XYZ file of C-alpha atoms in Angstrom:
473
model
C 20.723 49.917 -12.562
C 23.683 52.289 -11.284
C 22.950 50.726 -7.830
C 24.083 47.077 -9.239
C 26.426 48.639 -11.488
C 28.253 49.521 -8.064
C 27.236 46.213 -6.345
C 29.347 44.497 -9.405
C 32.219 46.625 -8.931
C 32.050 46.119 -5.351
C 31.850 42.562 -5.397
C 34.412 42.231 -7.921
C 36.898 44.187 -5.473
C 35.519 41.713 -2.607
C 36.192 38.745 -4.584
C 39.860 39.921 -6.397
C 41.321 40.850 -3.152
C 39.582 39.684 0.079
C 37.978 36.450 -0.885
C 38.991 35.887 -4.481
C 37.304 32.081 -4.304
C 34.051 32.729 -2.210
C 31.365 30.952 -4.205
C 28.600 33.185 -3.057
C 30.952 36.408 -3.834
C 31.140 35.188 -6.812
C 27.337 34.286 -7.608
C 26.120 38.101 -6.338
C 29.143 39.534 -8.517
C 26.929 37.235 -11.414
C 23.677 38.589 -10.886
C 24.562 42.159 -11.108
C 26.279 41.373 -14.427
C 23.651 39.892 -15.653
C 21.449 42.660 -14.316
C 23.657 45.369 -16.354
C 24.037 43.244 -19.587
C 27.423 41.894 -19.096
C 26.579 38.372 -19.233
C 30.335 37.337 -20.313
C 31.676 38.460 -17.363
C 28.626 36.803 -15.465
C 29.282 33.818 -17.281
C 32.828 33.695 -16.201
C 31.770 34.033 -12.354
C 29.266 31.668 -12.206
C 31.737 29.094 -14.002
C 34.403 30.385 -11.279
C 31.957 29.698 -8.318
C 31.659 25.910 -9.499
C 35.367 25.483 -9.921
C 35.781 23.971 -5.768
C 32.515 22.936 -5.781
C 30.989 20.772 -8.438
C 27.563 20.451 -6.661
C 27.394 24.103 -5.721
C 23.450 24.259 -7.140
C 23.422 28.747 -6.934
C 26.558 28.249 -9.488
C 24.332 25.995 -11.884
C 21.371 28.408 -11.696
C 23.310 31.414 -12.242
C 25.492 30.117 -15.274
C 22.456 28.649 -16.749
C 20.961 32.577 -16.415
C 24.244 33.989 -18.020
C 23.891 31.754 -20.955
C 20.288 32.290 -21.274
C 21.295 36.194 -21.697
C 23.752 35.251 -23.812
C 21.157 33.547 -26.422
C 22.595 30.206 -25.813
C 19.177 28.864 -25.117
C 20.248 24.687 -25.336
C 23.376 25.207 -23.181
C 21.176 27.066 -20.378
C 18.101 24.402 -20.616
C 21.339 21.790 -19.997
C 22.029 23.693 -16.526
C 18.995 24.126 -15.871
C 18.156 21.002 -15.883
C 21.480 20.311 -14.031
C 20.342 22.051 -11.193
C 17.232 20.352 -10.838
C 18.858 17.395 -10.538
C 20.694 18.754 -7.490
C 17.831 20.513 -6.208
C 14.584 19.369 -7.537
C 12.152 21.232 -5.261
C 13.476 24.741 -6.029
C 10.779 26.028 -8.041
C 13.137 28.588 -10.031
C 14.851 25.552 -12.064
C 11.308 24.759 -13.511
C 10.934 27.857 -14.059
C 13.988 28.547 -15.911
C 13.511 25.084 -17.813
C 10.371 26.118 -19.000
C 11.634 29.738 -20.227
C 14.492 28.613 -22.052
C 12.347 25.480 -23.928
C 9.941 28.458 -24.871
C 12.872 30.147 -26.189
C 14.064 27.334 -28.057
C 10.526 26.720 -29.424
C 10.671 30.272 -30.858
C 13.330 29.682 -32.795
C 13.364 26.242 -33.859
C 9.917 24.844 -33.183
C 8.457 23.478 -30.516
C 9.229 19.782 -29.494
C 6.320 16.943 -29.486
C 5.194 17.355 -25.339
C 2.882 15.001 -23.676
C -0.549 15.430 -22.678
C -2.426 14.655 -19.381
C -5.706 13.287 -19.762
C -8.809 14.542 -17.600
C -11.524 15.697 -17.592
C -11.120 19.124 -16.983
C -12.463 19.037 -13.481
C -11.263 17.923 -9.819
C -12.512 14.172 -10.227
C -8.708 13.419 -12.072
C -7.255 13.525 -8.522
C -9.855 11.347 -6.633
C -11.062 8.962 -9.303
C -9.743 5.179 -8.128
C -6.519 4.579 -10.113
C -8.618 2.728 -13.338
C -6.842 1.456 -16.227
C -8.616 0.959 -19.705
C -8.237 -2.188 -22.109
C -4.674 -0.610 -23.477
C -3.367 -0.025 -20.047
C -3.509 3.735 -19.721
C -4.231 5.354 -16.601
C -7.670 7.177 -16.076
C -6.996 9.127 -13.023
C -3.468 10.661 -12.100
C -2.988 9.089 -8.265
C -1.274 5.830 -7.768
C 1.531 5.462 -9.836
C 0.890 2.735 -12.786
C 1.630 -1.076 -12.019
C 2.097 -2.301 -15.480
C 6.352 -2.911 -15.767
C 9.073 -4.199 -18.125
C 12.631 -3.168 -18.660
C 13.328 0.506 -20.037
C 14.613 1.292 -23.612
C 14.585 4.230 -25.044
C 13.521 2.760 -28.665
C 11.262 0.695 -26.773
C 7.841 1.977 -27.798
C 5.989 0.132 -24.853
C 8.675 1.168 -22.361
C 7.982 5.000 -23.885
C 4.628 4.662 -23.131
C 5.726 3.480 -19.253
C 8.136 6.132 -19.101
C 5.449 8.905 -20.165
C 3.571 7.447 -17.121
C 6.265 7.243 -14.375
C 7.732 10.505 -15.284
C 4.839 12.696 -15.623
C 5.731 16.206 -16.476
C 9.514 15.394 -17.051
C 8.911 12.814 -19.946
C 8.528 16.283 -22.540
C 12.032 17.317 -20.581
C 13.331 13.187 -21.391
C 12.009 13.425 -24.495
C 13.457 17.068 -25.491
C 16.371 16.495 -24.786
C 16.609 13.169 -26.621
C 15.943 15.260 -29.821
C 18.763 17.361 -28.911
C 21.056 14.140 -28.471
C 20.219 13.519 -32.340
C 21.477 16.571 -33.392
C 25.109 15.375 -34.610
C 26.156 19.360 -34.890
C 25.291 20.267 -32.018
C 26.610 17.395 -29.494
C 29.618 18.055 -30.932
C 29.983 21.895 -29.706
C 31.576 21.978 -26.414
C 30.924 24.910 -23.392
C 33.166 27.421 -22.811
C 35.057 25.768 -20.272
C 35.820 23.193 -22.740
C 32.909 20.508 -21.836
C 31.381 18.619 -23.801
C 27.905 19.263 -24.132
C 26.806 15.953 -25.740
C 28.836 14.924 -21.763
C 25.971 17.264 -20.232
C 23.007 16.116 -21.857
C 23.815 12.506 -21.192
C 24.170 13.327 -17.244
C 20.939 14.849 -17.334
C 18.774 11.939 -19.299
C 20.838 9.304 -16.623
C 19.295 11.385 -14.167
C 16.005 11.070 -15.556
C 16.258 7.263 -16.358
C 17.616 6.904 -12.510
C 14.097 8.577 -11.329
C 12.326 6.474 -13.658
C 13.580 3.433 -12.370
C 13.264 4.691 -9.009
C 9.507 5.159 -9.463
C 9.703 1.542 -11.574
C 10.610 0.049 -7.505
C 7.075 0.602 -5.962
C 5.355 -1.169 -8.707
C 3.792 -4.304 -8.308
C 5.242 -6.161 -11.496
C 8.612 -4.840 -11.033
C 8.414 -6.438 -7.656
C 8.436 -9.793 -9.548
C 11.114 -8.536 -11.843
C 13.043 -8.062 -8.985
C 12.563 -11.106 -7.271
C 13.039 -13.099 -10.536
C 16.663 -11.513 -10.431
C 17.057 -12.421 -6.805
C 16.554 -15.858 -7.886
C 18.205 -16.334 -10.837
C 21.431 -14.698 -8.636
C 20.394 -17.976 -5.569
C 19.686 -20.451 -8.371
C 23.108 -19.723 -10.036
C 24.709 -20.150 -6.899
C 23.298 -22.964 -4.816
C 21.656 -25.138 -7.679
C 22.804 -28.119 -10.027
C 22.152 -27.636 -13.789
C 18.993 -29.252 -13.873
C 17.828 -26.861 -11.457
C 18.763 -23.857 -13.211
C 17.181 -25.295 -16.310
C 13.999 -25.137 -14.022
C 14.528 -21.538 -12.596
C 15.535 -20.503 -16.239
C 11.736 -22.332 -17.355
C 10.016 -20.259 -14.659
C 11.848 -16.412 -14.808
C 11.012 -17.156 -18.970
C 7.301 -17.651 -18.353
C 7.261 -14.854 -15.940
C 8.650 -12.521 -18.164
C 5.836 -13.981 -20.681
C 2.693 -13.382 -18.348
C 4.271 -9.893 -17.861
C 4.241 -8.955 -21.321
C 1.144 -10.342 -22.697
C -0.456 -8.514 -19.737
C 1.846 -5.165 -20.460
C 0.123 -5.637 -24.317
C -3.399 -5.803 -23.091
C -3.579 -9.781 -23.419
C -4.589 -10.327 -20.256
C -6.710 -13.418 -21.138
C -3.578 -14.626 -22.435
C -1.681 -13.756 -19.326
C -4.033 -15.302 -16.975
C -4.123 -18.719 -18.794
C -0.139 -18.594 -18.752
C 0.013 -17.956 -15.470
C -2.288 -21.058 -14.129
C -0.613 -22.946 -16.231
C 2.783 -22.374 -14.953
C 1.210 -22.232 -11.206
C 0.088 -25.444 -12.028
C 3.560 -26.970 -12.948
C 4.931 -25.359 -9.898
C 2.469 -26.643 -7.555
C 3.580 -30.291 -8.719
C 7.115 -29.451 -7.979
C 9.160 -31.158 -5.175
C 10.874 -28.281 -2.375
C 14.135 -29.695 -4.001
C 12.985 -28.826 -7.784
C 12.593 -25.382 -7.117
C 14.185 -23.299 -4.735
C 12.118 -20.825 -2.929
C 8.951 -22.219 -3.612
C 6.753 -19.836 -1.866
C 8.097 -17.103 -3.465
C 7.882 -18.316 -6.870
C 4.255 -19.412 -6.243
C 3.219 -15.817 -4.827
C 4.659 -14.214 -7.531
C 2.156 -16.496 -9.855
C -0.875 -15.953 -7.495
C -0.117 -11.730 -8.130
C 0.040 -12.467 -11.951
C -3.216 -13.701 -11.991
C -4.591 -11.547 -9.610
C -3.271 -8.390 -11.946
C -4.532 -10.148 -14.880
C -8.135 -10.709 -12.733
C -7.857 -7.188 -12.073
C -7.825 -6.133 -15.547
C -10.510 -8.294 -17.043
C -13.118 -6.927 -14.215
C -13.304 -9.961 -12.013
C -12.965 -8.544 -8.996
C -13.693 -10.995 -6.510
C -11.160 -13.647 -8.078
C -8.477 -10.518 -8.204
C -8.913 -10.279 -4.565
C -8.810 -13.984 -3.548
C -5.466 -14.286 -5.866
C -3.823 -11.584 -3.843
C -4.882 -12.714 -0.600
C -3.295 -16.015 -1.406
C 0.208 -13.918 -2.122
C -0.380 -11.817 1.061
C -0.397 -15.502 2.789
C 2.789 -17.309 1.142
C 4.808 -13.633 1.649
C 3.979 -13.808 5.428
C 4.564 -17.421 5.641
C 7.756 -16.997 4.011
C 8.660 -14.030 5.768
C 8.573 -11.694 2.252
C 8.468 -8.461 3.013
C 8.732 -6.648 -0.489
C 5.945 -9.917 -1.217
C 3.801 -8.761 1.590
C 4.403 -4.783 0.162
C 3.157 -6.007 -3.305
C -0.073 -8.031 -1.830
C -1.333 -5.253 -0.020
C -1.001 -2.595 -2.420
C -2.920 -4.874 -4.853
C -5.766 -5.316 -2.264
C -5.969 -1.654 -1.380
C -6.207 -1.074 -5.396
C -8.885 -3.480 -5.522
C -11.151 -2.965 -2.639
C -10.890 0.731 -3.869
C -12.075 -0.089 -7.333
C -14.897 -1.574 -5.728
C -15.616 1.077 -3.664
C -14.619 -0.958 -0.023
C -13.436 2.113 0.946
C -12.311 1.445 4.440
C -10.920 -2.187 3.490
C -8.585 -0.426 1.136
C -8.045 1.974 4.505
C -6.788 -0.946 6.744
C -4.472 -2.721 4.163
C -2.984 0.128 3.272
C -2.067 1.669 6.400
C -0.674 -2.064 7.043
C 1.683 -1.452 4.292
C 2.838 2.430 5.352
C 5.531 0.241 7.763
C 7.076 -1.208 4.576
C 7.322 1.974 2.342
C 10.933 2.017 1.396
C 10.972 5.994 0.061
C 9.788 9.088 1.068
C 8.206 8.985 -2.719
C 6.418 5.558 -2.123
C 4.773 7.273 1.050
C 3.785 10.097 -0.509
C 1.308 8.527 -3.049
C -0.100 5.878 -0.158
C -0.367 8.602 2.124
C -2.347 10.607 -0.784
C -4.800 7.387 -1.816
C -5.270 6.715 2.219
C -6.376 10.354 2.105
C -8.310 10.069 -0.661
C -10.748 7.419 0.770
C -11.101 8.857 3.762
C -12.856 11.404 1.268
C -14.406 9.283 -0.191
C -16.210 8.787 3.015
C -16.835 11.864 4.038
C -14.225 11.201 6.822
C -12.692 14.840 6.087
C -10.580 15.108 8.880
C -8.717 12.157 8.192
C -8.370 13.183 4.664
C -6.927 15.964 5.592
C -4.521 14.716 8.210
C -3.177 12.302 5.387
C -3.174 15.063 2.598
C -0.715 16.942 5.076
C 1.360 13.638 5.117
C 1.376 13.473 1.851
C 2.396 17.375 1.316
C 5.141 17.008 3.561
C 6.550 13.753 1.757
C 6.003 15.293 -1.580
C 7.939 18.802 0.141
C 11.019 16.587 1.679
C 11.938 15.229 -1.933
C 10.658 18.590 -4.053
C 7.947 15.998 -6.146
C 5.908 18.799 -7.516
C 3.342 16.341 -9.014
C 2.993 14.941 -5.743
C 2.398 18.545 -4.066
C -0.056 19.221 -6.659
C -1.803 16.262 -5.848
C -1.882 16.799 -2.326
C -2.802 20.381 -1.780
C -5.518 19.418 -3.678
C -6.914 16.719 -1.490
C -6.247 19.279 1.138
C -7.826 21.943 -0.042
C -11.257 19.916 -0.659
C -10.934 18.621 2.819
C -10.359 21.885 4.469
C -13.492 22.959 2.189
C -15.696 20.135 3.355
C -14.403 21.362 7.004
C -15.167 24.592 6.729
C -12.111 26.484 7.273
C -12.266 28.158 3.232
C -9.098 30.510 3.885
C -6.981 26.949 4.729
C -9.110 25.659 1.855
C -8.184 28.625 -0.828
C -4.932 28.673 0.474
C -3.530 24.880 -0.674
C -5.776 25.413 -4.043
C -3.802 28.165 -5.324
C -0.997 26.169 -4.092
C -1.818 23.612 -6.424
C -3.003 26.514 -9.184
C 1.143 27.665 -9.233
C 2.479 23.608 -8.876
C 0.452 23.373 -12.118
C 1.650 26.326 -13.413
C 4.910 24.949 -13.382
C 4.437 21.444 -14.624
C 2.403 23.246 -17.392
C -0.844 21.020 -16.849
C -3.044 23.198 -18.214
C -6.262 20.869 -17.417
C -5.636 20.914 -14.193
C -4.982 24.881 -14.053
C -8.212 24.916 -15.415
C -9.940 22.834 -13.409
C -7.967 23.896 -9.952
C -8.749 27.677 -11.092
C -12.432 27.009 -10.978
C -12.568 25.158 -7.863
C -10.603 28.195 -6.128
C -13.103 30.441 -7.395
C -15.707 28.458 -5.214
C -13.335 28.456 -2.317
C -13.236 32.292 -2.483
C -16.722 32.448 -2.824
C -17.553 30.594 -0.167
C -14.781 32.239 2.241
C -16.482 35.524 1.267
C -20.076 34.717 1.926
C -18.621 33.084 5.623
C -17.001 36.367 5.949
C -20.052 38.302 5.793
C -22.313 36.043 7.763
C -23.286 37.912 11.085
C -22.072 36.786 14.029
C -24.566 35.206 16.533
């Protein structure tokens, strides 16, 4: 403790005379406050080391840490937070998100959090992505496909947000709670900021990444190209015309729905009907024909999918895989082969789902997107006992999931890795990525999975022991 007490005065002479605005001068100067219980003056650095630099993400952390000495638990969770939006893959803004929530709880009660479903053992990360009769997913790989627009008193776009967030919906929904609290919005930091100003930024944040997640779905694929033509029909067509695009976007916002409700009887016979109409249509009654026909053919397929009928799924989005390459559609194309690959997995055509997948890696927009194909590719290579391969595309999807600090992802990931390193043999590369995965569920607080991780390491170990003592020959 003297030590830092001397560091502090140190750096304070450092930063006062020599380099009075260094930003990392500053931040050391921070810690050792904080270190010897002066978390005013710590509090006062770290605010001084963001005053050039608005992004500077060490400031965030540290001022966060000052508050969170100071017993302002809400103002640190805000910075924390804050920080992770600047730098989500450093693991000590989880960290210090989950600490000052637990502090929070202590004094006020813990907030409602959301639950993972499994089982409790490895199956939830290689089980085909399955969805029940109410839509909610079975296995926690492929992100979900069901879609419709985000509101936050929406209780069916809650229930999609718990899914495309994962661990952060509890953060989303925490700090919606705090947003309610009229007193408290109303306080402002020391610098004078607002804090109801801070939580917003960080629930925009979280919205963005929820709508970023919402692009690699199938049905917001449609919504999407339903705004790309209402935006061509609005500028190229007479009013008749946009009487018929306004007759087609309405009854593809109604197949959505009753499928997003669990109607998908009711979606499917909406869907042929409207295909139906369309497929009467003159080229000069509709613009962009093809597209509006493949996004009917993908309705039905999804509502195929749903209701078990497998083989009709597939033929439906085959025929949407054919109008987006004779129309040139490449987000079309994207859409039709993910919706193969899910359904040749579901029926266990293992290597089918292989090939139209790794067709669709070329048209993988995001880093994110090609982290969860590279993970299901993976995952049916292990399903074939093709462990190399499984491997090779865990590692793919590890890196992916590293360049954009997902840690859901790199859970996910080591995982498949470290069952494919098992099945090869090599147990120390094998325990290695599972207590990789043991601390990435540490920190999104899945305890299921820490369970279920925790006793597959203890195999790993077991088994890298007993190789250990086998003679050699």
């Amino acid at each position: 403790m003297k030590g830092c007490t001397w560091s502090a005065a140190m750096f304070k002479k450092v930063a006062l005379t020599l380099q009075p605005n260094d930003k990392n001068c500053l931040v050391a100067r921070s810690k050792c406050y904080v270190k010897t219980g002066d978390s005013a003056n710590a509090l006062l650095d770290a605010e001084a080391s963001l005053k050039e630099d608005k992004e500077f993400f060490k400031g965030f952390y540290q001022k966060a840490e000052a508050l969170y000495n100071l017993g302002d638990f809400e103002f640190a969770l805000v910075f924390y937070h804050r920080g992770n939006r600047l730098r989500p893959g450093l693991r000590q803004f989880r960290l210090g998100i989950q600490k000052a929530e637990e502090a929070i709880d202590n004094s006020v009660g813990s907030p409602s959090s959301v639950k993972l479903e499994n089982k409790g053992d490895l199956s939830v990360f290689h089980k085909p992505v399955e969805q029940g009769k109410k839509g909610k997913l079975k296995a926690s790989i492929l992100p979900p496909k069901k879609e419709q627009q985000l509101s936050r008193k929406d209780p069916k776009s809650e229930k999609i947000s718990r899914q495309l967030l994962g661990e952060l919906h509890s953060d989303k929904e925490y700090l919606e709670k705090l947003l309610k609290d009229e007193d408290l919005v109303k306080d402002r930091m020391r610098n004078g900021e607002k804090l109801q100003d801070l939580i917003v930024g960080c629930l925009t944040y979280l919205d963005t990444r929820t709508e970023f997640w919402r692009q690699q779905k199938p049905i917001y694929a449609r919504q999407r190209d339903r705004k790309l033509m209402r935006q061509k029909w609005t500028r190229t067509q007479a009013c008749s015309a946009s009487n018929t695009a306004g007759y087609v976007l309405k009854s593809l916002e109604e197949i959505d729905a009753a499928l997003s409700s669990g109607n998908a009887k009711g979606s499917l016979k909406k869907a042929r009907e409207v295909l139906k109409t369309v497929q009467n249509w003159s080229e000069g009654t509709v613009l962009n024909k093809v597209e509006v026909l493949g996004n009917l053919h993908s309705c039905i397929g999804n509502a195929l999918f749903d209701m078990g009928e497998m083989k009709k799924a597939l033929d439906s989005h085959q025929k949407d895989l054919e109008l987006a390459r004779e129309g040139n559609l490449t987000d079309a194309k994207s859409r039709a082969l993910d919706n193969i690959g899910r359904v040749f997995a579901r029926i266990g055509k293992f290597p089918q789902a292989i090939q139209v997948w790794e067709e669709k890696i070329p048209l993988a927009h995001s880093t994110l997107e090609r982290a969860w194909l590279f993970h299901e590719i993976g995952r049916c290579y292990l399903e074939l006992k093709r462990y190399a391969e499984a491997r090779d595309y865990g590692s793919r999807s590890l890196a992916a999931a590293d360049d954009i600090g997902d840690q859901k992802w790199r859970l996910n990931a080591s995982v498949l890795v470290a069952q494919s390193e098992g099945k090869l043999g090599d147990y120390e590369s094998s325990v290695a990525h599972f207590e990789e995965a043991l601390l990435q569920a540490s920190v999104l607080q899945d305890k299921p999975a820490r369970e279920a991780i925790q006793k597959a390491l203890c195999k790993a170990r077991q088994h890298m022991t007993e190789s250990e003592m086998k003679p050699l020959t």
